[in-house]
Coordinates of C-alpha atoms in Angstrom, one line a residue:
X16 CA -23.9 -7.1 57.7
X17 CA -25.6 -10.5 57.3
X18 CA -24.7 -13.4 59.5
X19 CA -23.3 -15.4 56.6
X20 CA -21.3 -12.4 55.4
X21 CA -19.9 -11.8 58.8
X22 CA -19.0 -15.5 59.2
X23 CA -17.1 -15.3 55.8
X24 CA -15.3 -12.1 56.7
X25 CA -14.1 -13.6 60.0
X26 CA -13.1 -16.9 58.3
X27 CA -10.9 -15.1 55.8
X28 CA -9.3 -13.0 58.6
X29 CA -8.5 -16.2 60.6
X30 CA -7.2 -17.9 57.4
X31 CA -4.9 -14.9 56.6
X32 CA -3.4 -15.0 60.1
X33 CA -2.9 -18.8 60.1
X34 CA -2.0 -19.5 56.5
X35 CA -0.8 -16.4 54.6
X36 CA 0.3 -18.6 51.7
X37 CA -3.1 -20.2 51.3
X38 CA -4.9 -16.9 51.8
X39 CA -3.7 -15.8 48.4
X40 CA -5.5 -18.8 46.8
X41 CA -8.8 -18.5 48.5
X42 CA -9.3 -14.8 49.3
X43 CA -11.8 -14.5 46.4
X44 CA -14.1 -17.3 47.6
X45 CA -17.6 -15.8 47.2
X46 CA -21.1 -16.7 48.4
X47 CA -23.1 -17.9 45.4
X48 CA -26.3 -19.1 47.0
X49 CA -29.6 -19.2 45.3
X50 CA -31.3 -21.3 48.0
X51 CA -35.0 -21.2 48.7
X52 CA -34.9 -19.5 52.1
X53 CA -36.2 -16.0 51.4
X54 CA -34.6 -14.7 54.5
X55 CA -31.3 -15.5 53.0
X56 CA -32.2 -13.5 49.9
X57 CA -33.2 -10.6 51.9
X58 CA -29.9 -10.4 53.7
X59 CA -26.7 -9.0 52.1
X60 CA -24.3 -11.3 50.2
X61 CA -20.6 -11.3 51.0
X62 CA -18.9 -9.4 48.1
X63 CA -17.9 -5.9 47.3
X64 CA -20.5 -4.1 45.3
X65 CA -20.9 -0.7 43.6
X66 CA -24.0 1.1 44.6
X67 CA -26.7 1.7 42.0
X68 CA -28.7 4.8 41.6
X69 CA -29.7 6.3 38.3
X70 CA -31.9 5.2 35.4
X71 CA -32.7 6.5 31.9
X72 CA -35.5 6.5 29.5
X73 CA -36.3 3.0 28.3
X74 CA -36.4 3.8 24.6
X75 CA -34.8 0.5 23.6
X76 CA -37.4 -1.5 25.4
X77 CA -39.9 -0.7 22.6
X78 CA -40.1 -3.9 20.7
X79 CA -40.8 -4.1 17.0
X80 CA -42.2 -6.9 14.9
X81 CA -39.6 -6.7 12.1
X82 CA -36.9 -8.6 13.8
X83 CA -36.0 -12.3 14.2
X84 CA -33.4 -14.6 13.0
X85 CA -34.1 -17.5 10.7
X86 CA -35.3 -20.6 12.4
X87 CA -32.5 -22.6 14.0
X88 CA -31.5 -25.5 11.9
X89 CA -29.4 -28.5 12.7
X90 CA -25.7 -28.0 12.1
X91 CA -23.4 -30.6 10.6
X92 CA -21.1 -30.5 13.6
X93 CA -21.9 -31.2 17.2
X94 CA -22.0 -28.4 19.8
X95 CA -21.0 -30.8 22.6
X96 CA -17.5 -31.1 24.0
X97 CA -15.0 -32.7 21.6
X98 CA -11.2 -32.8 21.0
X99 CA -9.7 -29.8 19.5
X100 CA -6.3 -28.2 18.9
X101 CA -4.5 -26.5 21.7
X102 CA -6.2 -23.4 23.0
X103 CA -5.2 -20.0 21.9
X104 CA -2.8 -17.9 24.0
X105 CA 0.6 -19.5 23.1
X106 CA 1.2 -17.5 19.9
X107 CA -1.4 -19.3 17.8
X108 CA -4.4 -17.6 16.2
X109 CA -7.4 -17.4 18.5
X110 CA -9.8 -20.3 18.1
X111 CA -13.2 -19.6 16.5
X112 CA -16.2 -21.9 17.3
X113 CA -18.7 -21.6 14.4
X114 CA -20.4 -24.8 15.6
X115 CA -20.1 -24.3 19.3
X116 CA -17.9 -25.8 22.0
X117 CA -18.4 -27.0 25.5
X118 CA -15.4 -27.2 27.8
X119 CA -14.3 -27.1 31.4
X120 CA -12.4 -24.2 32.8
X121 CA -8.6 -24.4 33.4
X122 CA -7.8 -25.2 37.0
X123 CA -4.4 -25.1 38.7
X124 CA -5.2 -27.8 41.3
X125 CA -6.2 -30.7 39.0
X126 CA -4.1 -33.8 38.4
X127 CA -2.1 -33.2 35.1
X128 CA -2.6 -36.8 33.9
X129 CA -6.4 -36.3 34.1
X130 CA -6.4 -32.9 32.5
X131 CA -5.6 -33.6 28.8
X132 CA -8.7 -32.2 27.1
X133 CA -9.0 -28.7 25.7
X134 CA -10.0 -26.1 28.3
X135 CA -11.3 -22.5 28.4
X136 CA -9.5 -19.6 30.0
X137 CA -11.2 -16.3 30.4
X138 CA -8.2 -14.5 28.8
X139 CA -8.6 -16.7 25.8
X140 CA -12.3 -16.2 25.5
X141 CA -11.7 -12.4 25.4
X142 CA -9.0 -12.7 22.7
X143 CA -8.0 -10.6 20.8
X144 CA -9.2 -8.0 23.3
X145 CA -8.4 -5.0 21.0
X146 CA -10.8 -6.4 18.4
X147 CA -13.8 -6.4 20.8
X148 CA -15.8 -3.4 19.7
X149 CA -18.6 -3.8 22.3
X150 CA -19.5 -6.3 25.1
X151 CA -22.5 -7.2 27.2
X152 CA -21.3 -9.3 30.2
X153 CA -23.3 -10.8 33.0
X154 CA -22.4 -12.4 36.3
X155 CA -23.7 -12.8 39.9
X156 CA -20.3 -12.1 41.5
X157 CA -17.9 -9.6 40.0
X158 CA -14.4 -8.5 40.5
X159 CA -14.5 -5.5 38.3
X160 CA -10.8 -4.8 38.3
X161 CA -10.0 -8.4 37.4
X162 CA -12.2 -8.2 34.3
X163 CA -11.3 -4.6 33.4
X164 CA -7.6 -5.7 33.1
X165 CA -8.6 -8.4 30.6
X166 CA -10.5 -5.9 28.4
X167 CA -9.3 -3.1 26.1
X168 CA -9.8 0.2 28.0
X169 CA -11.6 1.7 25.0
X170 CA -14.2 -1.0 24.7
X171 CA -17.6 0.0 25.9
X172 CA -19.0 -2.7 28.3
X173 CA -22.5 -3.2 29.8
X174 CA -22.0 -5.1 33.0
X175 CA -25.2 -7.0 34.2
X176 CA -24.9 -7.4 37.9
X177 CA -26.9 -8.6 40.9
X178 CA -28.8 -5.8 42.6
X179 CA -27.2 -5.1 45.9
X180 CA -26.8 -1.7 47.6
X181 CA -24.7 -1.6 50.7
X182 CA -26.0 -4.4 53.0
X183 CA -29.6 -4.7 51.8
X184 CA -31.1 -5.8 48.6
X185 CA -32.4 -3.1 46.2
X186 CA -35.5 -4.3 44.3
X187 CA -35.4 -1.5 41.7
X188 CA -33.8 -1.8 38.3
X189 CA -30.9 0.7 37.8
X190 CA -28.0 1.7 35.7
X191 CA -24.8 3.4 36.8
X192 CA -21.4 4.3 35.3
X193 CA -18.8 2.4 37.3
X194 CA -15.6 2.6 35.2
X195 CA -14.5 4.5 32.1
X196 CA -16.6 3.2 29.2
X197 CA -18.5 0.8 31.6
X198 CA -22.1 0.9 32.6
X199 CA -23.4 -1.4 35.3
X200 CA -27.1 -2.4 35.0
X201 CA -29.3 -4.4 37.5
X202 CA -32.7 -5.8 36.9
X203 CA -35.9 -5.5 39.0
X204 CA -36.2 -8.0 41.9
X205 CA -39.7 -8.5 43.1
X206 CA -39.9 -7.6 46.8
X207 CA -36.1 -7.5 46.9
X208 CA -35.9 -11.3 46.9
X209 CA -34.0 -13.5 44.6
X210 CA -30.9 -12.8 42.6
X211 CA -29.6 -12.0 39.1
X212 CA -27.6 -15.2 38.7
X213 CA -27.0 -15.3 34.9
X214 CA -23.5 -15.8 33.6
X215 CA -23.1 -14.9 30.0
X216 CA -21.3 -12.7 27.5
X217 CA -22.0 -11.2 24.1
X218 CA -18.8 -10.0 22.5
X219 CA -19.1 -8.0 19.3
X220 CA -15.8 -8.1 17.3
X221 CA -14.8 -5.5 14.8
X222 CA -14.9 -8.1 12.0
X223 CA -18.6 -8.4 12.6
X224 CA -18.4 -11.7 14.4
X225 CA -20.5 -12.1 17.5
X226 CA -19.3 -14.5 20.3
X227 CA -21.9 -15.8 22.7
X228 CA -20.6 -17.3 26.0
X229 CA -22.8 -19.0 28.5
X230 CA -21.1 -20.4 31.6
X231 CA -21.4 -21.5 35.2
X232 CA -18.5 -19.2 36.3
X233 CA -18.7 -15.9 38.1
X234 CA -16.3 -13.1 37.1
X235 CA -13.9 -13.5 39.9
X236 CA -10.4 -15.1 39.8
X237 CA -11.4 -18.0 42.0
X238 CA -14.0 -19.3 39.6
X239 CA -11.5 -19.4 36.7
X240 CA -8.6 -20.8 38.7
X241 CA -9.4 -22.8 41.8
X242 CA -12.8 -24.6 41.2
X243 CA -14.2 -26.2 38.2
X244 CA -16.7 -24.5 35.9
X245 CA -18.2 -25.2 32.5
X246 CA -18.4 -22.9 29.5
X247 CA -20.2 -23.0 26.2
X248 CA -18.9 -20.7 23.4
X249 CA -20.3 -20.2 19.9
X250 CA -19.3 -17.6 17.3
X251 CA -22.1 -16.2 15.1
X252 CA -21.3 -14.6 11.7
X253 CA -22.8 -11.3 10.8
X254 CA -25.1 -11.2 7.8
X255 CA -24.1 -9.2 4.7
X256 CA -27.4 -7.4 5.0
X257 CA -30.2 -7.5 7.5
X258 CA -33.1 -9.8 6.9
X259 CA -36.8 -9.3 7.8
X260 CA -38.1 -12.0 10.1
X261 CA -41.3 -13.5 11.4
X262 CA -42.0 -12.1 14.9
X263 CA -43.8 -15.4 15.7
X264 CA -40.6 -17.4 15.3
X265 CA -39.2 -18.6 18.6
X266 CA -35.5 -19.4 18.4
X267 CA -32.2 -18.8 20.1
X268 CA -31.9 -15.2 19.0
X269 CA -35.4 -14.2 20.0
X270 CA -34.9 -15.8 23.4
X271 CA -31.6 -13.9 23.9
X272 CA -33.3 -10.6 23.1
X273 CA -36.0 -11.4 25.7
X274 CA -33.3 -12.2 28.2
X275 CA -31.5 -8.9 27.6
X276 CA -34.8 -7.0 28.0
X277 CA -35.4 -8.9 31.2
X278 CA -32.1 -8.0 32.8
X279 CA -32.3 -4.3 32.0
X280 CA -29.8 -4.0 29.2
X281 CA -31.9 -1.8 27.0
X282 CA -31.6 1.5 29.1
X283 CA -27.8 1.0 29.4
X284 CA -27.6 0.6 25.6
X285 CA -29.6 3.8 25.1
X286 CA -27.3 5.6 27.5
X287 CA -24.2 4.6 25.5
X288 CA -25.9 5.5 22.2
X289 CA -27.0 8.9 23.4
X290 CA -23.6 9.8 24.8
X291 CA -20.1 8.5 24.2
X292 CA -20.8 5.6 21.8
X293 CA -23.3 6.4 19.1
X294 CA -21.9 3.9 16.6
X295 CA -22.1 0.7 18.5
X296 CA -22.6 -2.5 16.3
X297 CA -25.8 -3.1 18.2
X298 CA -28.2 -0.1 17.9
X299 CA -31.3 -2.0 19.2
X300 CA -31.5 -5.3 21.0
X301 CA -33.8 -6.6 18.3
X302 CA -30.9 -6.2 15.8
X303 CA -29.5 -9.5 17.1
X304 CA -32.3 -11.2 15.2
X305 CA -31.9 -9.5 11.9
X306 CA -28.1 -8.8 11.5
X307 CA -26.5 -12.0 12.8
X308 CA -27.0 -15.5 11.3
X309 CA -27.9 -18.1 14.0
X310 CA -28.6 -20.9 11.6
X311 CA -25.7 -23.1 12.8
X312 CA -26.7 -22.9 16.5
X313 CA -28.1 -26.3 17.6
X314 CA -28.3 -25.4 21.3
X315 CA -31.6 -24.3 22.8
X316 CA -31.6 -21.3 25.2
X317 CA -33.2 -22.0 28.6
X318 CA -33.7 -18.8 30.6
X319 CA -35.4 -18.1 33.9
X320 CA -36.8 -14.6 34.3
X321 CA -37.7 -13.6 37.9
X322 CA -41.3 -12.9 38.4
X323 CA -44.8 -14.2 38.0
X324 CA -45.6 -15.7 34.6
X325 CA -49.3 -16.4 33.9
X326 CA -50.9 -18.4 31.0
X327 CA -49.3 -21.1 28.8
X328 CA -47.8 -18.6 26.2
X329 CA -45.7 -17.0 28.9
X330 CA -45.2 -20.0 31.1
X331 CA -43.3 -22.0 28.4
X332 CA -40.8 -19.2 27.9
X333 CA -39.0 -19.5 31.2
X334 CA -38.0 -22.0 33.9
X335 CA -38.4 -25.7 33.9
X336 CA -41.4 -25.4 31.5
X337 CA -39.1 -23.7 29.1
X338 CA -36.9 -26.8 29.4
X339 CA -39.9 -28.9 28.7
X340 CA -40.7 -26.9 25.5
X341 CA -37.1 -27.1 24.3
X342 CA -36.9 -30.8 24.8
X343 CA -40.1 -31.3 22.8
X344 CA -38.8 -29.0 20.0
X345 CA -35.6 -31.0 20.0
X346 CA -37.4 -34.4 19.8
X347 CA -35.8 -35.3 23.2
X348 CA -39.0 -35.9 25.1
X349 CA -39.0 -39.3 26.8
X350 CA -42.3 -40.4 25.4
X351 CA -41.2 -39.8 21.8
X352 CA -38.1 -41.8 22.6
X353 CA -40.2 -44.7 24.2
X354 CA -37.7 -44.6 27.0
X355 CA -37.4 -44.0 30.7
X356 CA -35.4 -40.9 31.9
X357 CA -32.6 -40.9 34.4
X358 CA -31.6 -37.5 35.7
X359 CA -28.2 -36.5 37.2
X360 CA -28.5 -33.0 38.7
X361 CA -25.1 -31.4 39.5
X362 CA -24.9 -28.0 41.2
X363 CA -23.4 -26.0 44.0
X364 CA -26.5 -25.1 46.0
X365 CA -29.2 -27.4 47.4
X366 CA -32.9 -26.3 47.5
X367 CA -35.7 -27.1 49.9
X368 CA -37.3 -30.0 48.1
X369 CA -40.7 -31.7 48.4
X370 CA -42.0 -34.6 46.4
X371 CA -44.4 -32.3 44.6
X372 CA -41.7 -30.1 43.1
X373 CA -39.4 -33.0 42.3
X374 CA -42.2 -34.7 40.4
X375 CA -43.1 -31.4 38.7
X376 CA -39.5 -30.9 37.5
X377 CA -39.3 -34.5 36.4
X378 CA -42.5 -34.1 34.4
X379 CA -40.9 -31.2 32.5
X380 CA -37.6 -33.0 32.1
X381 CA -39.5 -35.9 30.4
X382 CA -40.7 -33.3 27.9
X383 CA -44.3 -33.6 29.1
X384 CA -46.8 -30.8 29.6
X385 CA -47.8 -30.1 33.1
X386 CA -51.5 -29.6 32.1
X387 CA -52.7 -32.9 33.5
X388 CA -50.4 -32.5 36.5
X389 CA -51.9 -29.2 37.5
X390 CA -55.4 -30.6 37.3
X391 CA -54.7 -33.2 39.9
X392 CA -55.6 -32.3 43.5
X393 CA -52.7 -30.6 45.3
X394 CA -53.0 -33.0 48.2
X395 CA -52.5 -36.0 45.9
X396 CA -49.5 -34.4 44.3
X397 CA -47.9 -33.9 47.7
X398 CA -48.2 -37.6 48.5
X399 CA -46.7 -39.0 45.4
X400 CA -43.6 -41.1 45.7
X401 CA -40.3 -39.6 44.7
X402 CA -39.6 -39.7 40.9
X403 CA -37.7 -42.8 39.8
X404 CA -34.3 -42.3 38.3
X405 CA -33.5 -38.9 39.8
X406 CA -30.1 -38.3 41.3
X407 CA -29.1 -35.1 43.1
X408 CA -25.3 -34.7 43.1
X409 CA -23.6 -32.8 45.9
X410 CA -20.2 -33.1 47.6
X411 CA -20.0 -34.9 50.9
X412 CA -18.4 -33.3 53.9
X413 CA -15.6 -35.8 53.6
X414 CA -14.9 -35.0 50.0
X415 CA -14.6 -31.3 50.7
X416 CA -12.2 -31.9 53.6
X417 CA -10.1 -34.1 51.4
X418 CA -10.1 -31.7 48.4
X419 CA -7.0 -29.7 47.5
X420 CA -8.1 -26.6 49.3
X421 CA -9.8 -28.4 52.1
X422 CA -12.7 -26.9 54.0
X423 CA -11.4 -23.4 53.2
X424 CA -12.3 -24.0 49.6
X425 CA -15.9 -25.0 50.3
X426 CA -17.2 -21.4 50.4
X427 CA -19.3 -21.7 47.2
X428 CA -21.1 -24.9 48.1
X429 CA -24.4 -24.5 50.0
X430 CA -26.6 -26.9 52.0
X431 CA -28.2 -26.2 55.4
X432 CA -28.7 -28.6 58.3
X433 CA -32.4 -27.9 58.5
X434 CA -32.7 -28.8 54.9
X435 CA -30.9 -32.1 55.2
X436 CA -32.8 -33.1 58.3
X437 CA -36.2 -32.0 57.1
X438 CA -38.9 -34.5 57.6
X439 CA -39.6 -35.1 53.9
X440 CA -36.3 -34.2 52.5
X441 CA -35.2 -36.6 49.7
X442 CA -32.0 -37.8 51.3
X443 CA -32.3 -41.1 49.4
X444 CA -31.8 -39.2 46.1
X445 CA -28.4 -37.9 47.0
X446 CA -25.2 -39.0 45.2
X447 CA -21.6 -38.1 45.6
X448 CA -20.1 -35.8 43.0
X449 CA -16.4 -36.2 42.3
X450 CA -14.4 -34.4 39.6
X451 CA -12.9 -36.4 36.9
X452 CA -9.8 -34.2 37.0
X453 CA -8.7 -34.7 40.6
X454 CA -9.6 -33.5 44.2
X455 CA -11.1 -30.2 43.2
X456 CA -14.6 -28.9 43.8
X457 CA -17.1 -28.3 41.0
X458 CA -19.1 -25.1 40.6
X459 CA -20.5 -26.5 37.3
X460 CA -24.3 -26.6 37.1
X461 CA -25.6 -29.4 34.8
X462 CA -28.6 -31.5 34.4
X463 CA -27.8 -34.7 32.5
X464 CA -30.8 -36.6 31.0
X465 CA -30.1 -40.2 30.0
X466 CA -32.6 -42.4 28.2
X467 CA -32.9 -46.0 29.3
X468 CA -35.1 -48.9 28.3
X469 CA -38.2 -49.1 30.5
X470 CA -38.6 -52.0 32.9
X471 CA -40.4 -54.9 31.1
X472 CA -39.1 -53.9 27.7
X473 CA -39.7 -51.1 25.3
X474 CA -43.3 -52.0 24.7
X475 CA -44.4 -51.4 28.3
X476 CA -45.3 -47.9 29.2
X477 CA -44.2 -46.2 32.4
X478 CA -47.0 -45.4 34.7
X479 CA -47.2 -41.7 35.4
X480 CA -49.5 -39.2 37.1
X481 CA -50.5 -37.2 34.0
X482 CA -53.6 -38.1 32.0
X483 CA -53.0 -35.8 29.1
X484 CA -49.6 -36.8 27.9
X485 CA -48.7 -36.2 24.3
X486 CA -47.7 -39.8 23.6
X487 CA -46.4 -39.2 20.1
X488 CA -45.7 -42.6 18.6
X489 CA -43.4 -41.1 15.9
X490 CA -39.7 -40.4 16.3
X491 CA -38.3 -43.9 16.6
X492 CA -35.6 -42.7 19.0
X493 CA -34.5 -39.9 16.7
X494 CA -34.1 -36.2 17.7
X495 CA -35.1 -33.2 15.8
X496 CA -32.0 -33.5 13.6
X497 CA -32.9 -37.0 12.7
X498 CA -30.1 -38.6 14.6
X499 CA -30.7 -41.2 17.4
X500 CA -30.6 -39.7 20.8
X501 CA -29.0 -41.1 23.9
X502 CA -29.9 -38.2 26.1
X503 CA -29.4 -34.5 26.6
X504 CA -27.5 -32.0 28.8
X505 CA -28.4 -28.7 30.3
X506 CA -25.5 -26.4 31.2
X507 CA -25.8 -22.9 32.7
X508 CA -26.4 -20.9 35.9
X509 CA -29.4 -22.9 37.2
X510 CA -28.7 -24.8 40.4
X511 CA -31.2 -27.6 41.0
X512 CA -33.5 -25.5 43.1
X513 CA -37.1 -24.2 42.9
X514 CA -35.8 -20.6 43.1
X515 CA -33.9 -21.2 39.9
X516 CA -36.3 -23.3 37.9
X517 CA -39.6 -22.0 39.2
X518 CA -42.7 -23.5 40.8
X519 CA -46.1 -24.1 39.0
X520 CA -49.5 -23.3 40.4
X521 CA -52.9 -22.6 39.0
X522 CA -54.8 -25.0 36.7
X523 CA -54.0 -26.8 33.5
X524 CA -56.1 -24.2 31.7
X525 CA -54.5 -21.2 33.3
X526 CA -51.1 -22.0 34.9
X527 CA -48.8 -19.7 36.8
X528 CA -45.1 -20.1 37.1
X529 CA -43.3 -18.2 39.9
X530 CA -39.5 -17.8 39.5
X531 CA -37.3 -16.1 42.1
X532 CA -34.0 -15.8 40.2
X533 CA -32.7 -14.7 36.8
X534 CA -30.9 -17.7 35.3
X535 CA -29.6 -18.7 31.9
X536 CA -28.3 -21.9 30.3
X537 CA -28.3 -24.0 27.1
X538 CA -29.7 -27.4 26.2
X539 CA -27.8 -29.8 23.9
X540 CA -28.7 -33.1 22.4
X541 CA -26.5 -36.1 23.1
X542 CA -26.3 -38.9 20.5
X543 CA -24.2 -41.6 22.2
X544 CA -23.0 -43.0 25.5
X545 CA -19.6 -41.6 24.6
X546 CA -21.0 -38.1 24.4
X547 CA -22.8 -38.6 27.7
X548 CA -19.5 -39.5 29.3
X549 CA -17.7 -36.7 27.6
X550 CA -19.9 -33.8 28.8
X551 CA -20.3 -35.0 32.4
X552 CA -17.6 -33.4 34.5
X553 CA -18.1 -35.8 37.4
X554 CA -17.1 -39.5 37.8
X555 CA -19.8 -41.7 36.5
X556 CA -21.7 -43.6 37.7
X557 CA -22.0 -41.5 40.8
X558 CA -21.9 -43.3 44.2
X559 CA -25.1 -43.1 46.2
X560 CA -24.9 -41.6 49.7
X561 CA -24.8 -44.2 52.5
X562 CA -27.4 -42.8 54.9
X563 CA -25.8 -42.7 58.4
X564 CA -22.3 -42.4 57.0
X565 CA -22.4 -39.8 54.3
X566 CA -23.6 -36.3 54.9
X567 CA -23.5 -33.3 52.6
X568 CA -21.0 -30.5 53.0
X569 CA -22.5 -27.9 55.3
X570 CA -20.2 -24.9 55.4
X571 CA -21.9 -23.2 58.4
X572 CA -20.7 -26.2 60.6
X573 CA -17.1 -26.0 59.4
X574 CA -14.4 -24.5 61.7
X575 CA -13.3 -22.6 58.6
X576 CA -16.6 -20.7 58.5
X577 CA -17.4 -20.5 62.3
X578 CA -16.1 -17.5 64.3
X579 CA -13.4 -18.2 67.0
X580 CA -14.9 -18.7 70.4

């Protein structure tokens, strides 16, 4: 058993002895760490896991060129968070979200007066369960019995899971039957490092409707009850008849198909079709692109696929360079806006940062190609100042201690002492993160991009490193839908770490992007300051750490996570 897993086991045993009442609240705290220390990845994670073994022919991995959805067009309604009627579950018909909806999860520890907006509960997302004909569900941490009870027993489910066998990482892709009508699938992990960290659902209803769910929550009770998470849901209508499509079109559906191939869903689907469930609504992964109408989806899908991606055509399909491409396609690149970009990066795990990677990410977040960046000498990149306007949000030790569950509830927040005290660690970029809804901790992962006027007025250009910027002079502050943009938001599984977003190397002519984890999220445009305030789950503006007074929460130093002497 790993050192961290052993510490967590001992902590829970002590907590059960001392506070049996509180134990029932926190006994599902899980380790959700995608930090950049490869030794941490190589050691076991603390959670029950079903071993994986078998695999089947990869027939469904054969890709065809006759499938794609129509190009995504702007919808008349916003996909960002907005007021809505009371959620389903109290005798009302289930809500349907044809234009998408972004909400926080319900939480039993928040202050009621601060909790007036519509929320998502997992039971409501999976409603009506008897109408779900087929499901593909992904998470890093699973409580299978918890989810199984929320599903109809007859519904076939493909469960995408992190690859862990016993106490060591298993690098090979695998599939295995784990419950009646359930197949667990795990993707390949290069060298056994990294993690399958995606959190999504594809729910196929008997009416033909497809519900897509992308969230920051694992599939354990704790994530849907005791800490805050964020969920995006959109319902997709089925076409009356399939449509042929251009294989060159890159849209939400084509990106989703690529994700499903990446996390080893195809052989699990083949297994179902060959055996107990030959009449599933999805016969091939590519059917997503031809049989469902994604034209009302305004979100852009932003995946990270673990591995080595070489050459621009592949590099822009994953990681922070995928974010860059999505921003440009949305018209949300900072140069087109003639604005300066401020970033607020909220997550539950801190990476090992250097100035080079922070500037690399900031370049993509501005919507700028890294071609010029890569052609600069590496030594020069390493000596750059930290990017202006970047804020890394992470709870302080004091905030965790004063939260509703106290230090015992800090088991899903990760920062290490050797990171914080590193010689070149960007401590000056750290800001406090405090929930708008009370003294609860946030597992939500967001990057909030806010456009501000440049110093010296809009006519003065910000000095940057790159020489080959695409300084489009068109746009006039409007996004791809023609509406003025105030900023954008990313929501999904990515923590703000190089493991999640990837690291560039190579040259501007032939780049290489190395990604450790499988991650998934969505990008949404924001058109006003009101929308910016609405989507942010933390109090804004965030307060900057006072160096010497404020320190990040470091769970390994907490008595709740340290073995008794």
